[in-house]
């Protein structure tokens, strides 16, 4: 039998949610209901089902309702720890706020965006399996995007291993379609070697003046293998009214 250290998960959920104002003035987008559960609970459940034994949620002092929600469920609350981002300097900066909570970690950390739900097969468990099959390598979840949306995402280049897995050779944050290396976008799920925290600590602001997680993954790629997994499920962005409606339809 093969033994491995249980995985830690990290959910960044401290963003302002400006694309979903005015409701996000009082209700964080991560707390919007999908059926009878807030979206973030489905994400916590995905992480636990993939083998995570602990989940660090990065939130902000304005979004304490998220902690209040989980405190009401002793079973889930026991497996959640909290970190805070007090200035919204981007996704990479949010992930960095969990560095202390995950100090000493030697296994890849599963990062799940708090506003991204995947319908169909959940990608996290398959990503963990791909990582183990490659000696604990980092893995990013990928989806194909139409040409007109390429400039909104981190886009990868890589060498295919099979129909769904590729070994990354490069990634570019928000390229113009004519400069993009492929139509494969990083999509809401990451399993990242803990070196990512050191890299984020020295990361200079990138696109939009924010600390971009993609920029640090690009530097991680220069030193360690990173694989991509084009997962079969569909990613839904609950961070805007249209995406939220589509999420509800997909999960109905
Ligand atoms: P988004 O890119 O959707 O950013 O974040 P946002 O700031 O939340 O939303 P808008 O653009 O203002 O509408 C993707 C995920 O990363 C988190 C968000 O909470 C979301 O789960 N995030 C983003 C942070 O935790 N901190 C940040 O500074 C930015």
JSON list of C-alpha atoms in Angstrom, two decimals, residues 11-161:
[
{"chain": "A", "resi": 11, "resn": "UNK", "atom": "CA", "xyz": [-9.57, 28.70, -0.89]},
{"chain": "A", "resi": 12, "resn": "UNK", "atom": "CA", "xyz": [-9.00, 32.39, -1.69]},
{"chain": "A", "resi": 13, "resn": "UNK", "atom": "CA", "xyz": [-12.29, 34.16, -0.92]},
{"chain": "A", "resi": 14, "resn": "UNK", "atom": "CA", "xyz": [-11.30, 37.70, 0.00]},
{"chain": "A", "resi": 15, "resn": "UNK", "atom": "CA", "xyz": [-12.03, 39.53, -3.28]},
{"chain": "A", "resi": 16, "resn": "UNK", "atom": "CA", "xyz": [-14.30, 42.58, -3.45]},
{"chain": "A", "resi": 17, "resn": "UNK", "atom": "CA", "xyz": [-16.78, 41.02, -5.86]},
{"chain": "A", "resi": 18, "resn": "UNK", "atom": "CA", "xyz": [-17.28, 44.28, -7.77]},
{"chain": "A", "resi": 19, "resn": "UNK", "atom": "CA", "xyz": [-18.74, 42.45, -10.78]},
{"chain": "A", "resi": 20, "resn": "UNK", "atom": "CA", "xyz": [-21.65, 41.40, -8.58]},
{"chain": "A", "resi": 21, "resn": "UNK", "atom": "CA", "xyz": [-22.50, 44.69, -6.89]},
{"chain": "A", "resi": 22, "resn": "UNK", "atom": "CA", "xyz": [-24.70, 45.77, -5.18]},
{"chain": "A", "resi": 23, "resn": "UNK", "atom": "CA", "xyz": [-25.52, 42.43, -3.54]},
{"chain": "A", "resi": 24, "resn": "UNK", "atom": "CA", "xyz": [-21.84, 41.85, -2.65]},
{"chain": "A", "resi": 25, "resn": "UNK", "atom": "CA", "xyz": [-21.97, 44.94, -0.38]},
{"chain": "A", "resi": 26, "resn": "UNK", "atom": "CA", "xyz": [-23.50, 42.59, 2.20]},
{"chain": "A", "resi": 27, "resn": "UNK", "atom": "CA", "xyz": [-23.42, 39.06, 0.77]},
{"chain": "A", "resi": 28, "resn": "UNK", "atom": "CA", "xyz": [-20.02, 37.75, -0.36]},
{"chain": "A", "resi": 29, "resn": "UNK", "atom": "CA", "xyz": [-20.31, 36.06, -3.78]},
{"chain": "A", "resi": 30, "resn": "UNK", "atom": "CA", "xyz": [-18.87, 32.89, -2.21]},
{"chain": "A", "resi": 31, "resn": "UNK", "atom": "CA", "xyz": [-21.96, 32.78, 0.05]},
{"chain": "A", "resi": 32, "resn": "UNK", "atom": "CA", "xyz": [-24.51, 32.90, -2.79]},
{"chain": "A", "resi": 33, "resn": "UNK", "atom": "CA", "xyz": [-26.75, 29.83, -2.60]},
{"chain": "A", "resi": 34, "resn": "UNK", "atom": "CA", "xyz": [-26.49, 26.97, -5.06]},
{"chain": "A", "resi": 35, "resn": "UNK", "atom": "CA", "xyz": [-29.45, 24.86, -4.03]},
{"chain": "A", "resi": 36, "resn": "UNK", "atom": "CA", "xyz": [-29.53, 24.98, -0.23]},
{"chain": "A", "resi": 37, "resn": "UNK", "atom": "CA", "xyz": [-25.77, 25.42, 0.26]},
{"chain": "A", "resi": 38, "resn": "UNK", "atom": "CA", "xyz": [-23.54, 28.44, -0.21]},
{"chain": "A", "resi": 39, "resn": "UNK", "atom": "CA", "xyz": [-21.17, 28.01, -3.16]},
{"chain": "A", "resi": 40, "resn": "UNK", "atom": "CA", "xyz": [-18.10, 27.90, -0.92]},
{"chain": "A", "resi": 41, "resn": "UNK", "atom": "CA", "xyz": [-19.44, 24.85, 0.93]},
{"chain": "A", "resi": 42, "resn": "UNK", "atom": "CA", "xyz": [-19.54, 22.93, -2.36]},
{"chain": "A", "resi": 43, "resn": "UNK", "atom": "CA", "xyz": [-15.90, 23.94, -2.89]},
{"chain": "A", "resi": 44, "resn": "UNK", "atom": "CA", "xyz": [-14.88, 22.81, 0.61]},
{"chain": "A", "resi": 45, "resn": "UNK", "atom": "CA", "xyz": [-16.66, 19.50, -0.05]},
{"chain": "A", "resi": 46, "resn": "UNK", "atom": "CA", "xyz": [-14.76, 19.11, -3.36]},
{"chain": "A", "resi": 47, "resn": "UNK", "atom": "CA", "xyz": [-11.45, 19.63, -1.51]},
{"chain": "A", "resi": 48, "resn": "UNK", "atom": "CA", "xyz": [-12.28, 17.10, 1.23]},
{"chain": "A", "resi": 49, "resn": "UNK", "atom": "CA", "xyz": [-13.52, 14.55, -1.33]},
{"chain": "A", "resi": 50, "resn": "UNK", "atom": "CA", "xyz": [-10.19, 14.90, -3.17]},
{"chain": "A", "resi": 51, "resn": "UNK", "atom": "CA", "xyz": [-8.32, 13.91, -0.01]},
{"chain": "A", "resi": 52, "resn": "UNK", "atom": "CA", "xyz": [-7.61, 17.22, 1.71]},
{"chain": "A", "resi": 53, "resn": "UNK", "atom": "CA", "xyz": [-7.68, 16.86, 5.51]},
{"chain": "A", "resi": 54, "resn": "UNK", "atom": "CA", "xyz": [-7.62, 20.61, 6.17]},
{"chain": "A", "resi": 55, "resn": "UNK", "atom": "CA", "xyz": [-8.80, 23.68, 4.27]},
{"chain": "A", "resi": 56, "resn": "UNK", "atom": "CA", "xyz": [-7.43, 27.18, 4.79]},
{"chain": "A", "resi": 57, "resn": "UNK", "atom": "CA", "xyz": [-9.94, 29.84, 3.72]},
{"chain": "A", "resi": 58, "resn": "UNK", "atom": "CA", "xyz": [-8.47, 33.28, 2.99]},
{"chain": "A", "resi": 59, "resn": "UNK", "atom": "CA", "xyz": [-11.11, 35.90, 3.64]},
{"chain": "A", "resi": 60, "resn": "UNK", "atom": "CA", "xyz": [-11.33, 39.54, 4.65]},
{"chain": "A", "resi": 61, "resn": "UNK", "atom": "CA", "xyz": [-12.63, 41.24, 7.81]},
{"chain": "A", "resi": 62, "resn": "UNK", "atom": "CA", "xyz": [-15.67, 42.47, 5.80]},
{"chain": "A", "resi": 63, "resn": "UNK", "atom": "CA", "xyz": [-16.59, 38.89, 4.94]},
{"chain": "A", "resi": 64, "resn": "UNK", "atom": "CA", "xyz": [-16.74, 37.37, 8.45]},
{"chain": "A", "resi": 65, "resn": "UNK", "atom": "CA", "xyz": [-20.15, 35.92, 7.55]},
{"chain": "A", "resi": 66, "resn": "UNK", "atom": "CA", "xyz": [-18.22, 33.12, 5.80]},
{"chain": "A", "resi": 67, "resn": "UNK", "atom": "CA", "xyz": [-16.53, 32.12, 9.05]},
{"chain": "A", "resi": 68, "resn": "UNK", "atom": "CA", "xyz": [-19.82, 32.47, 10.93]},
{"chain": "A", "resi": 69, "resn": "UNK", "atom": "CA", "xyz": [-21.42, 30.06, 8.50]},
{"chain": "A", "resi": 70, "resn": "UNK", "atom": "CA", "xyz": [-18.79, 27.33, 8.94]},
{"chain": "A", "resi": 71, "resn": "UNK", "atom": "CA", "xyz": [-18.63, 27.81, 12.72]},
{"chain": "A", "resi": 72, "resn": "UNK", "atom": "CA", "xyz": [-22.28, 26.66, 12.74]},
{"chain": "A", "resi": 73, "resn": "UNK", "atom": "CA", "xyz": [-21.27, 23.26, 11.37]},
{"chain": "A", "resi": 74, "resn": "UNK", "atom": "CA", "xyz": [-18.89, 21.64, 13.92]},
{"chain": "A", "resi": 75, "resn": "UNK", "atom": "CA", "xyz": [-17.93, 18.79, 11.54]},
{"chain": "A", "resi": 76, "resn": "UNK", "atom": "CA", "xyz": [-16.80, 21.11, 8.75]},
{"chain": "A", "resi": 77, "resn": "UNK", "atom": "CA", "xyz": [-15.48, 23.83, 11.06]},
{"chain": "A", "resi": 78, "resn": "UNK", "atom": "CA", "xyz": [-13.05, 21.34, 12.63]},
{"chain": "A", "resi": 79, "resn": "UNK", "atom": "CA", "xyz": [-11.29, 21.01, 9.31]},
{"chain": "A", "resi": 80, "resn": "UNK", "atom": "CA", "xyz": [-11.11, 24.70, 8.41]},
{"chain": "A", "resi": 81, "resn": "UNK", "atom": "CA", "xyz": [-8.48, 27.27, 9.33]},
{"chain": "A", "resi": 82, "resn": "UNK", "atom": "CA", "xyz": [-8.60, 30.98, 8.56]},
{"chain": "A", "resi": 83, "resn": "UNK", "atom": "CA", "xyz": [-6.26, 33.54, 7.05]},
{"chain": "A", "resi": 84, "resn": "UNK", "atom": "CA", "xyz": [-7.02, 37.17, 6.26]},
{"chain": "A", "resi": 85, "resn": "UNK", "atom": "CA", "xyz": [-6.28, 39.47, 3.35]},
{"chain": "A", "resi": 86, "resn": "UNK", "atom": "CA", "xyz": [-6.87, 43.04, 4.48]},
{"chain": "A", "resi": 87, "resn": "UNK", "atom": "CA", "xyz": [-5.87, 44.73, 1.22]},
{"chain": "A", "resi": 88, "resn": "UNK", "atom": "CA", "xyz": [-7.16, 43.25, -2.03]},
{"chain": "A", "resi": 89, "resn": "UNK", "atom": "CA", "xyz": [-3.91, 43.16, -4.03]},
{"chain": "A", "resi": 90, "resn": "UNK", "atom": "CA", "xyz": [-4.88, 40.24, -6.25]},
{"chain": "A", "resi": 91, "resn": "UNK", "atom": "CA", "xyz": [-5.23, 36.45, -6.27]},
{"chain": "A", "resi": 92, "resn": "UNK", "atom": "CA", "xyz": [-1.51, 35.78, -5.80]},
{"chain": "A", "resi": 93, "resn": "UNK", "atom": "CA", "xyz": [-1.47, 38.09, -2.79]},
{"chain": "A", "resi": 94, "resn": "UNK", "atom": "CA", "xyz": [-4.52, 36.31, -1.34]},
{"chain": "A", "resi": 95, "resn": "UNK", "atom": "CA", "xyz": [-2.80, 32.92, -1.69]},
{"chain": "A", "resi": 96, "resn": "UNK", "atom": "CA", "xyz": [0.32, 34.36, -0.02]},
{"chain": "A", "resi": 97, "resn": "UNK", "atom": "CA", "xyz": [-1.73, 35.25, 3.08]},
{"chain": "A", "resi": 98, "resn": "UNK", "atom": "CA", "xyz": [-2.06, 31.49, 3.77]},
{"chain": "A", "resi": 99, "resn": "UNK", "atom": "CA", "xyz": [1.73, 31.01, 3.83]},
{"chain": "A", "resi": 100, "resn": "UNK", "atom": "CA", "xyz": [1.98, 31.10, 7.64]},
{"chain": "A", "resi": 101, "resn": "UNK", "atom": "CA", "xyz": [-0.96, 28.73, 8.07]},
{"chain": "A", "resi": 102, "resn": "UNK", "atom": "CA", "xyz": [0.75, 26.27, 5.69]},
{"chain": "A", "resi": 103, "resn": "UNK", "atom": "CA", "xyz": [4.36, 26.82, 6.83]},
{"chain": "A", "resi": 104, "resn": "UNK", "atom": "CA", "xyz": [6.44, 23.63, 6.78]},
{"chain": "A", "resi": 105, "resn": "UNK", "atom": "CA", "xyz": [4.21, 22.02, 4.14]},
{"chain": "A", "resi": 106, "resn": "UNK", "atom": "CA", "xyz": [6.20, 19.77, 1.80]},
{"chain": "A", "resi": 107, "resn": "UNK", "atom": "CA", "xyz": [3.37, 18.40, -0.36]},
{"chain": "A", "resi": 108, "resn": "UNK", "atom": "CA", "xyz": [1.58, 20.33, -3.14]},
{"chain": "A", "resi": 109, "resn": "UNK", "atom": "CA", "xyz": [-1.29, 22.50, -1.87]},
{"chain": "A", "resi": 110, "resn": "UNK", "atom": "CA", "xyz": [-4.69, 22.33, -3.57]},
{"chain": "A", "resi": 111, "resn": "UNK", "atom": "CA", "xyz": [-5.93, 25.85, -4.43]},
{"chain": "A", "resi": 112, "resn": "UNK", "atom": "CA", "xyz": [-9.61, 26.21, -5.33]},
{"chain": "A", "resi": 113, "resn": "UNK", "atom": "CA", "xyz": [-10.99, 29.61, -6.33]},
{"chain": "A", "resi": 114, "resn": "UNK", "atom": "CA", "xyz": [-13.87, 30.56, -4.08]},
{"chain": "A", "resi": 115, "resn": "UNK", "atom": "CA", "xyz": [-16.00, 31.79, -6.96]},
{"chain": "A", "resi": 116, "resn": "UNK", "atom": "CA", "xyz": [-15.42, 28.90, -9.39]},
{"chain": "A", "resi": 117, "resn": "UNK", "atom": "CA", "xyz": [-17.67, 25.85, -9.36]},
{"chain": "A", "resi": 118, "resn": "UNK", "atom": "CA", "xyz": [-17.23, 22.90, -11.70]},
{"chain": "A", "resi": 119, "resn": "UNK", "atom": "CA", "xyz": [-20.26, 20.88, -12.82]},
{"chain": "A", "resi": 120, "resn": "UNK", "atom": "CA", "xyz": [-19.81, 17.27, -13.87]},
{"chain": "A", "resi": 121, "resn": "UNK", "atom": "CA", "xyz": [-16.75, 15.44, -12.57]},
{"chain": "A", "resi": 122, "resn": "UNK", "atom": "CA", "xyz": [-14.91, 17.49, -9.90]},
{"chain": "A", "resi": 123, "resn": "UNK", "atom": "CA", "xyz": [-11.31, 18.06, -11.09]},
{"chain": "A", "resi": 124, "resn": "UNK", "atom": "CA", "xyz": [-9.47, 18.11, -7.73]},
{"chain": "A", "resi": 125, "resn": "UNK", "atom": "CA", "xyz": [-9.35, 14.35, -7.11]},
{"chain": "A", "resi": 126, "resn": "UNK", "atom": "CA", "xyz": [-8.05, 13.63, -10.63]},
{"chain": "A", "resi": 127, "resn": "UNK", "atom": "CA", "xyz": [-5.45, 16.39, -10.25]},
{"chain": "A", "resi": 128, "resn": "UNK", "atom": "CA", "xyz": [-4.22, 14.84, -6.99]},
{"chain": "A", "resi": 129, "resn": "UNK", "atom": "CA", "xyz": [-3.87, 11.48, -8.77]},
{"chain": "A", "resi": 130, "resn": "UNK", "atom": "CA", "xyz": [-1.94, 13.06, -11.66]},
{"chain": "A", "resi": 131, "resn": "UNK", "atom": "CA", "xyz": [0.37, 14.77, -9.17]},
{"chain": "A", "resi": 132, "resn": "UNK", "atom": "CA", "xyz": [1.09, 11.50, -7.35]},
{"chain": "A", "resi": 133, "resn": "UNK", "atom": "CA", "xyz": [1.71, 9.70, -10.65]},
{"chain": "A", "resi": 134, "resn": "UNK", "atom": "CA", "xyz": [4.36, 12.34, -11.43]},
{"chain": "A", "resi": 135, "resn": "UNK", "atom": "CA", "xyz": [6.21, 12.21, -8.12]},
{"chain": "A", "resi": 136, "resn": "UNK", "atom": "CA", "xyz": [4.30, 15.04, -6.43]},
{"chain": "A", "resi": 137, "resn": "UNK", "atom": "CA", "xyz": [4.47, 17.51, -9.34]},
{"chain": "A", "resi": 138, "resn": "UNK", "atom": "CA", "xyz": [2.29, 20.63, -9.56]},
{"chain": "A", "resi": 139, "resn": "UNK", "atom": "CA", "xyz": [-0.87, 20.39, -11.69]},
{"chain": "A", "resi": 140, "resn": "UNK", "atom": "CA", "xyz": [-3.16, 23.13, -12.97]},
{"chain": "A", "resi": 141, "resn": "UNK", "atom": "CA", "xyz": [-6.75, 22.57, -14.12]},
{"chain": "A", "resi": 142, "resn": "UNK", "atom": "CA", "xyz": [-7.38, 23.64, -17.72]},
{"chain": "A", "resi": 143, "resn": "UNK", "atom": "CA", "xyz": [-10.35, 24.34, -19.97]},
{"chain": "A", "resi": 144, "resn": "UNK", "atom": "CA", "xyz": [-10.55, 25.23, -23.64]},
{"chain": "A", "resi": 145, "resn": "UNK", "atom": "CA", "xyz": [-11.80, 28.76, -24.20]},
{"chain": "A", "resi": 146, "resn": "UNK", "atom": "CA", "xyz": [-13.14, 30.39, -27.35]},
{"chain": "A", "resi": 147, "resn": "UNK", "atom": "CA", "xyz": [-10.73, 32.76, -29.09]},
{"chain": "A", "resi": 148, "resn": "UNK", "atom": "CA", "xyz": [-12.61, 35.90, -28.03]},
{"chain": "A", "resi": 149, "resn": "UNK", "atom": "CA", "xyz": [-12.16, 35.04, -24.33]},
{"chain": "A", "resi": 150, "resn": "UNK", "atom": "CA", "xyz": [-8.46, 34.10, -24.45]},
{"chain": "A", "resi": 151, "resn": "UNK", "atom": "CA", "xyz": [-7.35, 37.57, -23.29]},
{"chain": "A", "resi": 152, "resn": "UNK", "atom": "CA", "xyz": [-9.17, 37.09, -19.94]},
{"chain": "A", "resi": 153, "resn": "UNK", "atom": "CA", "xyz": [-7.20, 34.07, -18.73]},
{"chain": "A", "resi": 154, "resn": "UNK", "atom": "CA", "xyz": [-3.79, 32.57, -18.05]},
{"chain": "A", "resi": 155, "resn": "UNK", "atom": "CA", "xyz": [-3.05, 30.52, -21.19]},
{"chain": "A", "resi": 156, "resn": "UNK", "atom": "CA", "xyz": [-0.61, 27.57, -21.28]},
{"chain": "A", "resi": 157, "resn": "UNK", "atom": "CA", "xyz": [1.78, 25.94, -23.72]},
{"chain": "A", "resi": 158, "resn": "UNK", "atom": "CA", "xyz": [2.83, 22.31, -23.24]},
{"chain": "A", "resi": 159, "resn": "UNK", "atom": "CA", "xyz": [3.73, 18.87, -24.54]},
{"chain": "A", "resi": 160, "resn": "UNK", "atom": "CA", "xyz": [0.76, 16.46, -24.54]},
{"chain": "A", "resi": 161, "resn": "UNK", "atom": "CA", "xyz": [1.08, 13.22, -22.55]}
]
